[in-house]
Every structure is written in C-alpha cells, then in structure tokens.
Tab-separated table of C-alpha atoms in Angstrom:
chain	number	residue	atom	x	y	z
G	149	MET	CA	-67.804	47.490	42.615
G	150	SER	CA	-66.188	45.582	45.447
G	151	ALA	CA	-63.083	43.596	44.673
G	152	THR	CA	-63.063	39.869	45.235
G	153	PRO	CA	-60.138	38.246	47.070
G	154	THR	CA	-59.124	36.654	43.737
G	155	MET	CA	-59.101	40.061	42.034
G	156	GLN	CA	-56.996	41.493	44.859
G	157	ALA	CA	-54.488	38.609	44.715
G	158	LEU	CA	-54.064	38.961	40.949
G	159	ALA	CA	-53.800	42.747	41.119
G	160	GLN	CA	-50.787	42.453	43.437
G	161	LEU	CA	-48.840	41.019	40.483
G	162	VAL	CA	-49.476	44.115	38.340
G	163	PRO	CA	-47.044	46.990	38.926
G	164	GLN	CA	-48.483	50.325	40.003
G	165	GLY	CA	-49.124	52.530	36.948
G	166	ALA	CA	-48.497	49.726	34.440
G	167	ARG	CA	-49.689	49.883	30.846
G	168	VAL	CA	-51.866	46.742	30.652
G	169	LEU	CA	-53.337	44.578	27.906
G	170	ASP	CA	-56.087	42.321	29.281
G	171	LEU	CA	-56.722	39.448	26.857
G	172	GLY	CA	-60.208	37.997	27.183
G	173	CYS	CA	-61.156	40.834	29.518
G	174	GLY	CA	-64.796	39.799	29.902
G	175	ASP	CA	-66.938	42.692	31.132
G	176	GLY	CA	-63.850	44.792	31.960
G	177	SER	CA	-64.316	44.690	35.744
G	178	PHE	CA	-60.726	43.607	36.464
G	179	LEU	CA	-59.210	46.235	34.169
G	180	GLN	CA	-61.471	48.839	35.777
G	181	TYR	CA	-60.229	47.704	39.206
G	182	LEU	CA	-56.595	47.981	38.054
G	183	GLN	CA	-57.223	51.489	36.728
G	184	ARG	CA	-58.880	52.631	39.950
G	185	GLU	CA	-56.723	50.860	42.547
G	186	ARG	CA	-53.321	50.569	40.830
G	187	GLY	CA	-53.338	53.577	38.460
G	188	CYS	CA	-52.996	51.370	35.372
G	189	THR	CA	-53.871	52.275	31.797
G	190	GLY	CA	-54.393	50.123	28.734
G	191	TYR	CA	-56.832	48.039	26.749
G	192	GLY	CA	-59.022	45.020	27.015
G	193	VAL	CA	-59.456	42.509	24.214
G	194	GLU	CA	-62.748	40.636	24.037
G	195	ILE	CA	-64.729	38.763	21.386
G	196	ASP	CA	-68.183	38.561	22.999
G	197	ASP	CA	-70.555	41.361	21.933
G	198	ALA	CA	-72.255	41.683	25.343
G	199	ASN	CA	-68.902	41.880	27.145
G	200	VAL	CA	-67.591	44.488	24.691
G	201	LEU	CA	-70.685	46.581	25.405
G	202	ALA	CA	-70.186	46.126	29.170
G	203	CYS	CA	-66.580	47.341	28.804
G	204	VAL	CA	-67.681	50.411	26.887
G	205	GLN	CA	-70.304	51.142	29.540
G	206	ARG	CA	-67.576	50.933	32.207
G	207	GLY	CA	-65.384	53.333	30.240
G	208	ILE	CA	-62.821	50.637	29.411
G	209	ASN	CA	-60.852	50.891	26.171
G	210	VAL	CA	-61.711	47.621	24.448
G	211	LEU	CA	-60.909	46.032	21.103
G	212	GLN	CA	-63.125	43.298	19.706
G	213	LEU	CA	-60.738	40.646	18.433
G	214	ASN	CA	-60.555	36.880	18.167
G	215	LEU	CA	-57.423	35.887	20.069
G	216	ASP	CA	-57.022	32.801	17.900
G	217	ASP	CA	-56.078	35.279	15.136
G	218	GLY	CA	-53.086	36.491	17.177
G	219	LEU	CA	-51.834	39.867	18.339
G	220	ALA	CA	-50.251	41.166	15.117
G	221	ILE	CA	-51.882	44.584	15.606
G	222	PHE	CA	-49.570	45.207	18.598
G	223	GLU	CA	-45.880	46.039	18.339
G	224	ASP	CA	-43.178	44.353	20.409
G	225	ASN	CA	-43.039	45.578	24.027
G	226	SER	CA	-46.224	47.651	23.679
G	227	PHE	CA	-47.295	46.903	27.259
G	228	ASP	CA	-45.733	46.544	30.682
G	229	MET	CA	-48.107	43.702	31.568
G	230	VAL	CA	-50.295	41.356	29.520
G	231	LEU	CA	-53.033	39.497	31.364
G	232	GLN	CA	-54.561	36.170	30.396
G	233	ILE	CA	-56.921	35.553	33.284
G	234	ASN	CA	-58.833	32.334	32.574
G	235	THR	CA	-58.327	32.771	28.834
G	236	LEU	CA	-55.579	30.390	27.721
G	237	GLN	CA	-57.687	27.227	28.063
G	238	HIS	CA	-60.214	28.594	25.547
G	239	LEU	CA	-57.689	29.132	22.756
G	240	ARG	CA	-56.812	26.800	19.906
G	241	ASN	CA	-53.284	28.188	19.531
G	242	THR	CA	-52.226	28.130	23.185
G	243	GLU	CA	-48.473	28.017	22.684
G	244	THR	CA	-48.492	30.630	19.913
G	245	MET	CA	-50.589	32.971	22.069
G	246	LEU	CA	-48.228	32.488	24.997
G	247	ARG	CA	-45.287	33.524	22.797
G	248	GLU	CA	-47.289	36.478	21.431
G	249	THR	CA	-48.093	37.543	24.983
G	250	ALA	CA	-44.353	37.563	25.773
G	251	ARG	CA	-43.649	39.505	22.579
G	252	VAL	CA	-46.090	42.376	23.204
G	253	GLY	CA	-45.569	42.638	26.967
G	254	ARG	CA	-42.544	42.889	29.201
G	255	MET	CA	-44.304	40.678	31.758
G	256	SER	CA	-47.480	38.631	31.849
G	257	VAL	CA	-49.890	37.036	34.284
G	258	VAL	CA	-51.571	33.823	33.201
G	259	SER	CA	-54.238	31.999	35.189
G	260	PHE	CA	-56.357	28.973	34.342
G	261	PRO	CA	-58.372	26.242	36.065
G	262	ASN	CA	-55.988	23.684	37.559
G	263	PHE	CA	-57.220	20.302	36.408
G	264	ALA	CA	-54.953	18.585	38.977
G	265	HIS	CA	-56.861	20.069	41.939
G	266	TRP	CA	-57.736	17.170	44.256
G	267	PRO	CA	-61.558	17.266	43.737
G	268	ASN	CA	-60.966	16.993	39.976
G	269	ARG	CA	-58.650	14.018	40.503
G	270	PHE	CA	-61.244	12.359	42.715
G	271	SER	CA	-63.946	12.877	40.092
G	272	VAL	CA	-61.773	11.248	37.405
G	273	LEU	CA	-61.009	8.347	39.769
G	274	ARG	CA	-64.783	7.827	40.051
G	275	GLY	CA	-64.887	7.624	36.268
G	276	ARG	CA	-66.396	11.054	35.592
G	277	MET	CA	-65.058	14.318	34.269
G	278	PRO	CA	-65.125	16.979	36.992
G	279	VAL	CA	-67.893	19.552	37.241
G	280	THR	CA	-66.960	22.210	39.806
G	281	ARG	CA	-67.385	25.918	40.373
G	282	HIS	CA	-64.176	26.525	38.380
G	283	LEU	CA	-64.966	23.870	35.757
G	284	PRO	CA	-68.765	24.267	35.701
G	285	TYR	CA	-69.496	22.518	32.400
G	286	GLN	CA	-70.185	18.965	31.374
G	287	TRP	CA	-67.452	17.445	29.214
G	288	TYR	CA	-69.618	17.720	26.087
G	289	ASP	CA	-70.541	21.419	26.374
G	290	THR	CA	-67.432	23.057	27.828
G	291	PRO	CA	-65.922	26.169	26.225
G	292	ASN	CA	-62.527	24.928	27.487
G	293	ILE	CA	-60.636	23.498	24.563
G	294	ARG	CA	-57.805	22.431	26.838
G	295	VAL	CA	-57.334	21.308	30.391
G	296	GLY	CA	-54.018	21.777	32.115
G	297	THR	CA	-52.319	21.534	35.442
G	298	PHE	CA	-49.984	23.725	37.432
G	299	LYS	CA	-47.090	21.388	36.610
G	300	ASP	CA	-48.018	21.231	32.896
G	301	PHE	CA	-47.782	25.013	32.624
G	302	GLU	CA	-44.368	25.104	34.318
G	303	VAL	CA	-43.099	22.794	31.565
G	304	LEU	CA	-44.736	24.908	28.823
G	305	ALA	CA	-43.269	28.138	30.213
G	306	HIS	CA	-39.778	26.612	30.365
G	307	LYS	CA	-40.110	25.203	26.825
G	308	ASN	CA	-40.928	28.715	25.558
G	309	ARG	CA	-38.020	30.316	27.461
G	310	LEU	CA	-40.268	32.197	29.868
G	311	HIS	CA	-38.966	32.905	33.338
G	312	VAL	CA	-41.453	32.267	36.147
G	313	VAL	CA	-41.229	35.332	38.401
G	314	ASP	CA	-43.944	34.073	40.736
G	315	ALA	CA	-46.323	31.122	40.749
G	316	PHE	CA	-49.042	30.114	43.156
G	317	GLY	CA	-52.499	28.680	43.265
G	318	LEU	CA	-55.826	30.164	44.286
G	319	ARG	CA	-58.718	28.465	46.029
G	320	GLU	CA	-61.759	30.529	47.021
G	321	GLY	CA	-59.620	33.671	46.674
G	322	GLN	CA	-56.966	32.362	49.076
G	323	VAL	CA	-53.359	32.189	47.864
G	324	ILE	CA	-52.010	28.615	47.966
G	325	ARG	CA	-48.217	28.290	47.845
G	326	SER	CA	-47.838	24.852	49.389
G	327	TRP	CA	-48.641	21.984	46.987
G	328	PRO	CA	-50.588	24.225	44.551
G	329	ASN	CA	-50.851	21.480	41.911
G	330	LEU	CA	-52.920	19.421	44.355
G	331	ARG	CA	-54.562	22.066	46.554
G	332	ALA	CA	-55.458	24.952	44.209
G	333	SER	CA	-58.438	25.222	41.879
G	334	THR	CA	-56.729	27.962	39.844
G	335	ALA	CA	-53.088	28.149	38.742
G	336	VAL	CA	-51.462	31.609	38.546
G	337	PHE	CA	-48.128	32.430	36.901
G	338	CYS	CA	-46.296	35.733	36.573
G	339	LEU	CA	-43.822	35.491	33.691
G	340	GLU	CA	-41.151	37.443	31.897
G	341	ARG	CA	-39.049	36.619	28.869
G	342	GLY	CA	-36.035	34.522	29.800
C-alpha cells in the first residue's frame, strides 16, 4: 500500500509508538500505515460490515460499534491518540463524541470536510448545494448529518475546553496554513484537553 499525501500529513500528528484509537476507521488502511510507519498500536472502531472484514483481513484490531452509542467501553486515558478522520460529520451526537474522544485519549486528531472552502461557497452563491470530491453527494442522499467549517470547529473546541495544538487545512494532500477556512477542502485539528 502506498501512502497518500493526506495520509502522510495526518500521520505526522501521531506520535511515534502511540497507542491509537481510530474512530470510523473504514477499511483500516490508515491504522495499518500508522502501525507500519510510526510503530503505533491500537484499535479501529467501525460499523460497516465490509469495512470490519477489510480490517480483519489487514490484521487490524477492530471493534464493530455504533459511535452514536458512545465510547463507554473505554476507560479514561486509554489511548495516547484518538483519531476521527472524516467521522465527526456523520454523527448525531457530535459534541458528546468530541468530549468522549477527549476523555479516552490524551490527544486527538479530528478532520472533516470544510464547508467554507471557496468552491463550496461559490456553489451556494449559485443557489446549489456543493457537490465536490470531498462532498460527493447530492443534498438529499448525503451520509453527512452535519456540515461545518474550519472556524466553526475552532469555536466548538474552545467551548468544550479543548486546546488546539495544531490546526491546518488540506487540499489535494497539500497542507494549507494560510487562510485554511477559505482555501482548504478538509479541516484538520490536533487537540488536547485544556
């Protein structure tokens, strides 16, 4: 498996040898990359049957759970790093899950499609909801329950007493630090409890 530039950029936020919980881990490819390239250990959490099977086939420790039910099975500070890579926007209990993420992990990385990216703004100005590579669904069939912006998440993190260790945007795998709310298709935050 070759790593994408996005995978490499996100992996830089995960400490070498960290114990990781990857929420909404998909097919387990990112957790596998972290194990191989950064010496990490840990678990993935996934609800989709096909993705759980893909994780098992990759040798990834995976638990099949619905994240909307919370993380009660994990004790406080069970992990060095909790990942929510393109997961938060699919959850009904976004704020609760963000607090749970902070409870079970010393640090966390959260990423999500940035609705304030300029092509999305332009689409809304034309009277249409955006359909892009990062938001590839029509408004009526999207799995995204929520849309958010880089700036919106800064406010949410502050409200929940989370310290932003690092924040940047991604566009086509390239790190965007200048005007990320406007220029980045994906928002990325590295957080720790405040």
